[in-house]
Amino acid sequence: AVLAFTLGSLSTAFSDVVIDSIVVARARGESQALSGSLQSLCWGSVAVGGIASSYFSGSLIETYGTKYVFGVSALFPLLIACAALLVREDPFDEKKRALEAETADGEARDGETVGGQLVELGKKLWAVGKQRRIWAPTAFVFLWQATPNPGTAMFYFTTNELGFTPEFLGRVALARSVAALVGVGVYNGYLKKVPLKKMFFWSAVVGTALGLTQLMLVTGYNREIGISDQFFSLGDTVVLTVLGEVSFLPVLVLAAKICPEGVEATLFAALMSVFNAGGAASGALGAALTSYLGVTAEDFTNLFWLVLICNLSSLMPLAGLRWLDEADKEWEGEEDAVAALKEGGSD
């Protein structure tokens, strides 16, 4: 079972990288608005899938059982194979292929082992990634994602202290999926032409302000003004999810913008790895801060300060906004590094 899940995840990840490269290639040379529309289309589709999964998965499991649900889920990846037939690709020049093959044969690759190829690809990625046009925006993306998160502590607070049931949490998950779709629509309809620096600035400021509303739930102030915990939590989740989606899509537009032509899949996948590493750092910092403040699954005495610190830390990445200016600079003097990555890349 573990091997099957691993192979399934690997196949999904491989397809995701190919799709990302196609989207980045289609957006190359186009306006920020078109790039935003393409990303909105992709993540809007993800949101629709999340809505369908949240709505139907529970009832299908209760009615037909887990084997049936796994069987149906296994059919959906076949749709990707069918969709691949619709992708238009320019025919590859056979003479160019032969020339590249001769060049590759002349480079001693340590017996063409997988490990040796990975090391060589890593060197080529470093040759491109060390350019300021790449690492500066990438560092900002990492900082944007790496601020501490009180999510785990808030989960235990809502379940152990407020008594939220699994049924209600399922409704929250459904509302979150719908809100994600709304966020994609808001960005695509009204915000895709807004400059990236302005988007990130106001996303951080508004996100911090709205995130502080969680303090009302922690202190119980919402009940004092006549709003139940369930209704307040549901509304808060919807608003924060919409804002989160609006602030997430510019990250994808930025990542697509800084990828040089011909190595879209390789470099975009590397940038998304940095983004995911920031998410892991966010969870680790949140866990460390939770432990330092003594917040546990039963003791929420300092939860107020945990939520406050985590939300205010969301303003810290604004110090690196100037790094985004590098994304608008043209490639100068880095053609050799990009060409080397093309030879060893996967595009």
mmCIF file of C-alpha atoms in Angstrom:
data_model
loop_
_atom_site.group_PDB
_atom_site.id
_atom_site.type_symbol
_atom_site.label_atom_id
_atom_site.label_comp_id
_atom_site.label_asym_id
_atom_site.label_seq_id
_atom_site.Cartn_x
_atom_site.Cartn_y
_atom_site.Cartn_z
ATOM 1 C CA ALA A 1 0.000 0.000 0.000
ATOM 2 C CA VAL A 2 2.846 2.372 0.881
ATOM 3 C CA LEU A 3 4.553 1.658 -2.440
ATOM 4 C CA ALA A 4 1.296 2.217 -4.341
ATOM 5 C CA PHE A 5 0.690 5.554 -2.605
ATOM 6 C CA THR A 6 4.293 6.590 -3.243
ATOM 7 C CA LEU A 7 4.123 5.767 -6.941
ATOM 8 C CA GLY A 8 0.756 7.526 -7.209
ATOM 9 C CA SER A 9 2.111 10.651 -5.549
ATOM 10 C CA LEU A 10 5.217 10.553 -7.744
ATOM 11 C CA SER A 11 3.074 10.330 -10.886
ATOM 12 C CA THR A 12 0.894 13.214 -9.740
ATOM 13 C CA ALA A 13 3.954 15.325 -8.932
ATOM 14 C CA PHE A 14 5.472 14.553 -12.350
ATOM 15 C CA SER A 15 2.269 15.581 -14.118
ATOM 16 C CA ASP A 16 2.064 18.718 -11.997
ATOM 17 C CA VAL A 17 5.569 19.786 -13.044
ATOM 18 C CA VAL A 18 4.738 19.254 -16.724
ATOM 19 C CA ILE A 19 1.495 21.240 -16.392
ATOM 20 C CA ASP A 20 3.334 24.065 -14.628
ATOM 21 C CA SER A 21 5.901 24.219 -17.418
ATOM 22 C CA ILE A 22 3.143 24.439 -20.036
ATOM 23 C CA VAL A 23 1.428 27.268 -18.149
ATOM 24 C CA VAL A 24 4.700 29.176 -17.713
ATOM 25 C CA ALA A 25 5.598 28.709 -21.398
ATOM 26 C CA ARG A 26 2.159 29.928 -22.489
ATOM 27 C CA ALA A 27 2.500 33.012 -20.305
ATOM 28 C CA ARG A 28 5.986 33.894 -21.536
ATOM 29 C CA GLY A 29 6.119 37.315 -23.138
ATOM 30 C CA GLU A 30 2.507 38.022 -22.249
ATOM 31 C CA SER A 31 1.118 40.582 -19.814
ATOM 32 C CA GLN A 32 0.834 40.021 -16.077
ATOM 33 C CA ALA A 33 -2.953 39.969 -16.522
ATOM 34 C CA LEU A 34 -2.807 36.988 -18.900
ATOM 35 C CA SER A 35 -0.386 35.156 -16.636
ATOM 36 C CA GLY A 36 -2.761 35.782 -13.746
ATOM 37 C CA SER A 37 -5.685 34.473 -15.797
ATOM 38 C CA LEU A 38 -3.840 31.243 -16.584
ATOM 39 C CA GLN A 39 -2.957 30.676 -12.933
ATOM 40 C CA SER A 40 -6.522 31.531 -11.933
ATOM 41 C CA LEU A 41 -7.843 28.930 -14.364
ATOM 42 C CA CYS A 42 -5.541 26.257 -12.929
ATOM 43 C CA TRP A 43 -6.256 26.976 -9.280
ATOM 44 C CA GLY A 44 -9.926 27.584 -9.920
ATOM 45 C CA SER A 45 -10.064 24.026 -11.255
ATOM 46 C CA VAL A 46 -8.314 22.835 -8.089
ATOM 47 C CA ALA A 47 -10.902 24.667 -5.982
ATOM 48 C CA VAL A 48 -13.784 23.087 -7.928
ATOM 49 C CA GLY A 49 -12.242 19.664 -7.301
ATOM 50 C CA GLY A 50 -11.919 20.490 -3.613
ATOM 51 C CA ILE A 51 -15.573 21.471 -3.432
ATOM 52 C CA ALA A 52 -16.685 18.241 -5.109
ATOM 53 C CA SER A 53 -14.425 16.173 -2.854
ATOM 54 C CA SER A 54 -15.615 17.879 0.337
ATOM 55 C CA TYR A 55 -19.269 17.536 -0.640
ATOM 56 C CA PHE A 56 -19.371 13.973 -1.959
ATOM 57 C CA SER A 57 -16.539 12.064 -0.258
ATOM 58 C CA GLY A 58 -18.255 11.600 3.107
ATOM 59 C CA SER A 59 -21.577 10.431 1.703
ATOM 60 C CA LEU A 60 -19.916 8.136 -0.837
ATOM 61 C CA ILE A 61 -17.845 6.437 1.863
ATOM 62 C CA GLU A 62 -20.918 5.933 4.047
ATOM 63 C CA THR A 63 -22.955 4.559 1.129
ATOM 64 C CA TYR A 64 -20.445 2.500 -0.865
ATOM 65 C CA GLY A 65 -17.404 2.066 1.380
ATOM 66 C CA THR A 66 -13.754 2.994 1.114
ATOM 67 C CA LYS A 67 -12.819 0.522 -1.655
ATOM 68 C CA TYR A 68 -15.374 2.044 -3.993
ATOM 69 C CA VAL A 69 -14.147 5.580 -3.297
ATOM 70 C CA PHE A 70 -10.515 4.566 -3.853
ATOM 71 C CA GLY A 71 -11.506 2.872 -7.107
ATOM 72 C CA VAL A 72 -13.307 5.945 -8.394
ATOM 73 C CA SER A 73 -10.422 8.190 -7.319
ATOM 74 C CA ALA A 74 -7.985 5.982 -9.228
ATOM 75 C CA LEU A 75 -9.856 6.645 -12.475
ATOM 76 C CA PHE A 76 -9.363 10.398 -12.425
ATOM 77 C CA PRO A 77 -5.604 10.360 -13.215
ATOM 78 C CA LEU A 78 -6.548 8.694 -16.514
ATOM 79 C CA LEU A 79 -8.217 11.967 -17.480
ATOM 80 C CA ILE A 80 -4.779 13.597 -17.391
ATOM 81 C CA ALA A 81 -3.539 11.056 -19.939
ATOM 82 C CA CYS A 82 -6.511 11.876 -22.171
ATOM 83 C CA ALA A 83 -5.944 15.618 -21.755
ATOM 84 C CA ALA A 84 -2.300 15.159 -22.773
ATOM 85 C CA LEU A 85 -3.514 14.256 -26.263
ATOM 86 C CA LEU A 86 -4.894 17.774 -26.606
ATOM 87 C CA VAL A 87 -1.562 19.491 -25.903
ATOM 88 C CA ARG A 88 0.020 20.966 -29.017
ATOM 89 C CA GLU A 89 3.795 20.679 -29.245
ATOM 90 C CA ASP A 90 6.180 21.868 -31.907
ATOM 91 C CA PRO A 91 8.090 18.976 -33.532
ATOM 92 C CA PHE A 92 11.633 18.636 -32.276
ATOM 93 C CA ASP A 93 14.426 19.232 -34.786
ATOM 94 C CA GLU A 94 16.121 15.858 -35.311
ATOM 95 C CA LYS A 95 19.400 17.498 -36.326
ATOM 96 C CA LYS A 96 19.368 19.515 -33.138
ATOM 97 C CA ARG A 97 18.611 16.349 -31.170
ATOM 98 C CA ALA A 98 21.572 14.563 -32.747
ATOM 99 C CA LEU A 99 23.869 17.505 -32.034
ATOM 100 C CA GLU A 100 22.790 17.622 -28.399
ATOM 101 C CA ALA A 101 23.279 13.881 -28.098
ATOM 102 C CA GLU A 102 26.852 14.194 -29.404
ATOM 103 C CA THR A 103 27.523 17.022 -26.972
ATOM 104 C CA ALA A 104 26.124 15.021 -24.082
ATOM 105 C CA ASP A 105 28.257 12.009 -25.001
ATOM 106 C CA GLY A 106 31.346 14.181 -24.900
ATOM 107 C CA GLU A 107 30.745 15.330 -21.347
ATOM 108 C CA ALA A 108 31.914 12.626 -18.911
ATOM 109 C CA ARG A 109 28.878 12.061 -16.714
ATOM 110 C CA ASP A 110 30.314 9.475 -14.380
ATOM 111 C CA GLY A 111 28.745 6.498 -16.095
ATOM 112 C CA GLU A 112 25.350 8.191 -16.581
ATOM 113 C CA THR A 113 24.219 7.103 -13.123
ATOM 114 C CA VAL A 114 21.066 8.648 -11.731
ATOM 115 C CA GLY A 115 23.001 10.062 -8.795
ATOM 116 C CA GLY A 116 25.562 11.642 -11.074
ATOM 117 C CA GLN A 117 22.878 13.203 -13.240
ATOM 118 C CA LEU A 118 21.120 14.620 -10.180
ATOM 119 C CA VAL A 119 24.374 16.136 -8.942
ATOM 120 C CA GLU A 120 25.025 17.645 -12.368
ATOM 121 C CA LEU A 121 21.497 19.043 -12.551
ATOM 122 C CA GLY A 122 21.918 20.498 -9.065
ATOM 123 C CA LYS A 123 25.075 22.292 -10.170
ATOM 124 C CA LYS A 124 23.307 23.744 -13.184
ATOM 125 C CA LEU A 125 20.347 24.854 -11.069
ATOM 126 C CA TRP A 126 22.791 26.570 -8.724
ATOM 127 C CA ALA A 127 24.466 28.296 -11.685
ATOM 128 C CA VAL A 128 21.122 29.846 -12.606
ATOM 129 C CA GLY A 129 19.717 30.257 -9.096
ATOM 130 C CA LYS A 130 22.688 32.246 -7.789
ATOM 131 C CA GLN A 131 21.835 35.082 -10.160
ATOM 132 C CA ARG A 132 20.254 37.965 -8.266
ATOM 133 C CA ARG A 133 17.313 38.058 -10.699
ATOM 134 C CA ILE A 134 16.395 34.577 -9.416
ATOM 135 C CA TRP A 135 17.471 34.360 -5.792
ATOM 136 C CA ALA A 136 16.151 37.748 -4.670
ATOM 137 C CA PRO A 137 12.473 37.104 -5.586
ATOM 138 C CA THR A 138 12.867 33.495 -4.413
ATOM 139 C CA ALA A 139 14.097 34.670 -1.017
ATOM 140 C CA PHE A 140 11.059 36.921 -0.749
ATOM 141 C CA VAL A 141 8.733 34.018 -1.571
ATOM 142 C CA PHE A 142 10.404 31.926 1.143
ATOM 143 C CA LEU A 143 10.038 34.701 3.718
ATOM 144 C CA TRP A 144 6.437 35.270 2.637
ATOM 145 C CA GLN A 145 5.621 31.640 3.367
ATOM 146 C CA ALA A 146 7.866 31.031 6.392
ATOM 147 C CA THR A 147 6.223 33.239 9.052
ATOM 148 C CA PRO A 148 5.011 31.187 12.064
ATOM 149 C CA ASN A 149 1.505 29.751 11.995
ATOM 150 C CA PRO A 150 -0.737 28.983 15.024
ATOM 151 C CA GLY A 151 -2.863 26.518 13.035
ATOM 152 C CA THR A 152 -2.235 23.429 15.164
ATOM 153 C CA ALA A 153 -2.913 25.237 18.442
ATOM 154 C CA MET A 154 -6.094 26.778 17.021
ATOM 155 C CA PHE A 155 -7.278 23.343 15.880
ATOM 156 C CA TYR A 156 -6.971 21.943 19.400
ATOM 157 C CA PHE A 157 -8.614 25.059 20.807
ATOM 158 C CA THR A 158 -11.647 24.735 18.535
ATOM 159 C CA THR A 159 -12.053 20.995 19.131
ATOM 160 C CA ASN A 160 -11.079 20.613 22.801
ATOM 161 C CA GLU A 161 -12.125 23.993 24.193
ATOM 162 C CA LEU A 162 -14.984 25.098 21.945
ATOM 163 C CA GLY A 163 -16.252 21.581 21.215
ATOM 164 C CA PHE A 164 -16.445 21.762 17.420
ATOM 165 C CA THR A 165 -17.624 18.394 16.060
ATOM 166 C CA PRO A 166 -16.192 16.523 13.041
ATOM 167 C CA GLU A 167 -19.440 17.252 11.186
ATOM 168 C CA PHE A 168 -19.014 20.994 11.693
ATOM 169 C CA LEU A 169 -15.333 20.805 10.724
ATOM 170 C CA GLY A 170 -16.422 19.107 7.507
ATOM 171 C CA ARG A 171 -18.708 22.039 6.796
ATOM 172 C CA VAL A 172 -15.808 24.378 7.433
ATOM 173 C CA ALA A 173 -13.705 22.409 4.921
ATOM 174 C CA LEU A 174 -16.465 22.744 2.336
ATOM 175 C CA ALA A 175 -16.786 26.477 3.026
ATOM 176 C CA ARG A 176 -13.005 26.805 2.673
ATOM 177 C CA SER A 177 -13.087 25.170 -0.764
ATOM 178 C CA VAL A 178 -15.908 27.446 -1.917
ATOM 179 C CA ALA A 179 -14.070 30.469 -0.529
ATOM 180 C CA ALA A 180 -10.920 29.430 -2.430
ATOM 181 C CA LEU A 181 -12.910 29.451 -5.662
ATOM 182 C CA VAL A 182 -14.312 32.872 -4.778
ATOM 183 C CA GLY A 183 -10.781 34.119 -4.088
ATOM 184 C CA VAL A 184 -9.631 32.920 -7.504
ATOM 185 C CA GLY A 185 -12.568 34.730 -9.108
ATOM 186 C CA VAL A 186 -11.851 37.946 -7.210
ATOM 187 C CA TYR A 187 -8.196 37.912 -8.235
ATOM 188 C CA ASN A 188 -8.941 37.084 -11.871
ATOM 189 C CA GLY A 189 -11.724 39.630 -12.151
ATOM 190 C CA TYR A 190 -10.317 42.618 -10.310
ATOM 191 C CA LEU A 191 -6.710 42.189 -9.156
ATOM 192 C CA LYS A 192 -4.674 40.425 -11.847
ATOM 193 C CA LYS A 193 -3.488 43.746 -13.320
ATOM 194 C CA VAL A 194 -2.368 45.176 -9.974
ATOM 195 C CA PRO A 195 1.459 45.412 -9.693
ATOM 196 C CA LEU A 196 2.939 42.551 -7.691
ATOM 197 C CA LYS A 197 4.595 44.760 -5.079
ATOM 198 C CA LYS A 198 1.321 46.510 -4.333
ATOM 199 C CA MET A 199 -0.501 43.167 -4.165
ATOM 200 C CA PHE A 200 1.963 41.710 -1.678
ATOM 201 C CA PHE A 201 1.981 44.859 0.459
ATOM 202 C CA TRP A 202 -1.780 45.123 0.840
ATOM 203 C CA SER A 203 -2.187 41.357 1.180
ATOM 204 C CA ALA A 204 0.152 41.403 4.163
ATOM 205 C CA VAL A 205 -1.464 44.438 5.773
ATOM 206 C CA VAL A 206 -5.073 43.327 5.266
ATOM 207 C CA GLY A 207 -4.220 39.714 6.099
ATOM 208 C CA THR A 208 -2.647 40.730 9.398
ATOM 209 C CA ALA A 209 -5.627 42.903 10.309
ATOM 210 C CA LEU A 210 -8.159 40.182 9.506
ATOM 211 C CA GLY A 211 -6.034 37.489 11.140
ATOM 212 C CA LEU A 212 -6.192 39.407 14.405
ATOM 213 C CA THR A 213 -9.949 38.758 14.463
ATOM 214 C CA GLN A 214 -9.034 35.270 15.722
ATOM 215 C CA LEU A 215 -8.282 36.964 19.038
ATOM 216 C CA MET A 216 -12.006 37.587 19.407
ATOM 217 C CA LEU A 217 -12.614 33.844 19.229
ATOM 218 C CA VAL A 218 -9.792 33.108 21.678
ATOM 219 C CA THR A 219 -11.042 35.617 24.264
ATOM 220 C CA GLY A 220 -14.718 34.835 23.716
ATOM 221 C CA TYR A 221 -15.519 38.445 22.810
ATOM 222 C CA ASN A 222 -17.585 37.245 19.862
ATOM 223 C CA ARG A 223 -20.081 35.692 22.276
ATOM 224 C CA GLU A 224 -20.323 38.958 24.198
ATOM 225 C CA ILE A 225 -21.511 40.711 21.033
ATOM 226 C CA GLY A 226 -23.976 37.947 20.226
ATOM 227 C CA ILE A 227 -22.047 35.901 17.622
ATOM 228 C CA SER A 228 -21.786 32.156 18.226
ATOM 229 C CA ASP A 229 -18.414 30.421 18.050
ATOM 230 C CA GLN A 230 -19.500 28.275 15.092
ATOM 231 C CA PHE A 231 -20.818 31.178 13.022
ATOM 232 C CA PHE A 232 -17.820 33.367 13.805
ATOM 233 C CA SER A 233 -15.337 30.591 12.985
ATOM 234 C CA LEU A 234 -17.103 29.788 9.720
ATOM 235 C CA GLY A 235 -17.174 33.430 8.636
ATOM 236 C CA ASP A 236 -13.584 33.999 9.691
ATOM 237 C CA THR A 237 -12.448 30.939 7.726
ATOM 238 C CA VAL A 238 -14.236 32.084 4.583
ATOM 239 C CA VAL A 239 -12.797 35.612 4.697
ATOM 240 C CA LEU A 240 -9.245 34.470 5.456
ATOM 241 C CA THR A 241 -9.369 31.790 2.751
ATOM 242 C CA VAL A 242 -10.478 34.298 0.124
ATOM 243 C CA LEU A 243 -7.629 36.604 1.136
ATOM 244 C CA GLY A 244 -5.181 33.694 1.256
ATOM 245 C CA GLU A 245 -6.037 32.699 -2.310
ATOM 246 C CA VAL A 246 -5.759 36.309 -3.478
ATOM 247 C CA SER A 247 -2.283 36.551 -1.923
ATOM 248 C CA PHE A 248 -1.203 33.097 -3.168
ATOM 249 C CA LEU A 249 -1.830 33.613 -6.888
ATOM 250 C CA PRO A 250 0.639 36.539 -7.174
ATOM 251 C CA VAL A 251 3.325 34.168 -5.861
ATOM 252 C CA LEU A 252 2.680 31.860 -8.813
ATOM 253 C CA VAL A 253 2.687 34.781 -11.239
ATOM 254 C CA LEU A 254 6.012 35.945 -9.794
ATOM 255 C CA ALA A 255 7.521 32.444 -10.015
ATOM 256 C CA ALA A 256 6.436 32.129 -13.639
ATOM 257 C CA LYS A 257 7.820 35.586 -14.404
ATOM 258 C CA ILE A 258 11.379 34.861 -13.317
ATOM 259 C CA CYS A 259 11.733 31.492 -15.097
ATOM 260 C CA PRO A 260 14.027 31.759 -18.144
ATOM 261 C CA GLU A 261 12.818 30.315 -21.438
ATOM 262 C CA GLY A 262 13.518 26.652 -22.053
ATOM 263 C CA VAL A 263 13.885 25.540 -18.423
ATOM 264 C CA GLU A 264 10.389 26.361 -17.181
ATOM 265 C CA ALA A 265 9.564 23.001 -15.618
ATOM 266 C CA THR A 266 12.921 22.523 -13.890
ATOM 267 C CA LEU A 267 13.183 26.002 -12.409
ATOM 268 C CA PHE A 268 9.472 26.409 -11.599
ATOM 269 C CA ALA A 269 9.538 23.088 -9.738
ATOM 270 C CA ALA A 270 12.605 24.278 -7.825
ATOM 271 C CA LEU A 271 10.866 27.542 -6.927
ATOM 272 C CA MET A 272 7.775 25.688 -5.720
ATOM 273 C CA SER A 273 10.062 23.486 -3.626
ATOM 274 C CA VAL A 274 11.367 26.642 -1.971
ATOM 275 C CA PHE A 275 7.754 27.733 -1.440
ATOM 276 C CA ASN A 276 6.940 24.394 0.208
ATOM 277 C CA ALA A 277 10.107 24.627 2.294
ATOM 278 C CA GLY A 278 8.826 27.974 3.543
ATOM 279 C CA GLY A 279 5.578 26.267 4.537
ATOM 280 C CA ALA A 280 7.527 23.623 6.444
ATOM 281 C CA ALA A 281 9.537 26.357 8.159
ATOM 282 C CA SER A 282 6.275 28.108 9.051
ATOM 283 C CA GLY A 283 4.960 24.977 10.733
ATOM 284 C CA ALA A 284 8.238 24.402 12.573
ATOM 285 C CA LEU A 285 8.420 27.993 13.824
ATOM 286 C CA GLY A 286 4.779 27.859 14.874
ATOM 287 C CA ALA A 287 5.389 24.625 16.782
ATOM 288 C CA ALA A 288 8.487 26.071 18.474
ATOM 289 C CA LEU A 289 6.629 29.226 19.485
ATOM 290 C CA THR A 290 3.698 27.159 20.733
ATOM 291 C CA SER A 291 6.030 25.092 22.888
ATOM 292 C CA TYR A 292 7.855 28.184 24.181
ATOM 293 C CA LEU A 293 4.600 29.822 25.278
ATOM 294 C CA GLY A 294 3.414 26.621 26.933
ATOM 295 C CA VAL A 295 0.305 26.186 24.786
ATOM 296 C CA THR A 296 -0.855 22.555 24.765
ATOM 297 C CA ALA A 297 -3.934 20.576 23.793
ATOM 298 C CA GLU A 298 -5.390 21.340 27.227
ATOM 299 C CA ASP A 299 -3.727 24.609 28.293
ATOM 300 C CA PHE A 300 -4.622 27.683 26.204
ATOM 301 C CA THR A 301 -3.561 30.348 28.685
ATOM 302 C CA ASN A 302 -1.051 31.966 26.313
ATOM 303 C CA LEU A 303 -2.937 31.246 23.088
ATOM 304 C CA PHE A 304 -3.797 34.953 22.833
ATOM 305 C CA TRP A 305 -0.105 35.881 22.653
ATOM 306 C CA LEU A 306 0.639 33.048 20.216
ATOM 307 C CA VAL A 307 -2.020 34.240 17.765
ATOM 308 C CA LEU A 308 -0.949 37.867 18.203
ATOM 309 C CA ILE A 309 2.749 37.193 17.556
ATOM 310 C CA CYS A 310 2.078 34.934 14.567
ATOM 311 C CA ASN A 311 -0.193 37.467 12.909
ATOM 312 C CA LEU A 312 2.108 40.438 13.477
ATOM 313 C CA SER A 313 5.030 38.432 12.080
ATOM 314 C CA SER A 314 3.167 38.336 8.745
ATOM 315 C CA LEU A 315 4.346 41.924 8.226
ATOM 316 C CA MET A 316 8.026 40.957 8.356
ATOM 317 C CA PRO A 317 8.343 39.877 4.677
ATOM 318 C CA LEU A 318 7.471 43.439 3.637
ATOM 319 C CA ALA A 319 11.079 44.340 4.428
ATOM 320 C CA GLY A 320 12.077 42.342 1.329
ATOM 321 C CA LEU A 321 9.618 43.925 -1.109
ATOM 322 C CA ARG A 322 12.446 45.719 -2.907
ATOM 323 C CA TRP A 323 13.795 42.313 -3.974
ATOM 324 C CA LEU A 324 10.835 41.999 -6.346
ATOM 325 C CA ASP A 325 12.348 44.741 -8.512
ATOM 326 C CA GLU A 326 14.913 42.165 -9.663
ATOM 327 C CA ALA A 327 12.168 40.161 -11.394
ATOM 328 C CA ASP A 328 11.722 42.954 -13.949
ATOM 329 C CA LYS A 329 15.371 42.946 -15.010
ATOM 330 C CA GLU A 330 16.436 41.244 -18.213
ATOM 331 C CA TRP A 331 18.876 38.357 -18.359
ATOM 332 C CA GLU A 332 22.334 39.813 -18.789
ATOM 333 C CA GLY A 333 25.468 37.713 -18.910
ATOM 334 C CA GLU A 334 23.716 34.546 -17.738
ATOM 335 C CA GLU A 335 23.027 32.874 -21.089
ATOM 336 C CA ASP A 336 25.715 30.228 -20.521
ATOM 337 C CA ALA A 337 24.161 29.099 -17.231
ATOM 338 C CA VAL A 338 20.699 28.905 -18.765
ATOM 339 C CA ALA A 339 21.990 27.015 -21.800
ATOM 340 C CA ALA A 340 23.737 24.524 -19.528
ATOM 341 C CA LEU A 341 20.542 23.944 -17.589
ATOM 342 C CA LYS A 342 18.635 23.395 -20.840
ATOM 343 C CA GLU A 343 21.053 20.598 -21.757
ATOM 344 C CA GLY A 344 20.555 18.773 -18.480
ATOM 345 C CA GLY A 345 17.006 19.901 -17.701
ATOM 346 C CA SER A 346 13.826 17.920 -18.128
ATOM 347 C CA ASP A 347 11.897 20.260 -20.454
#
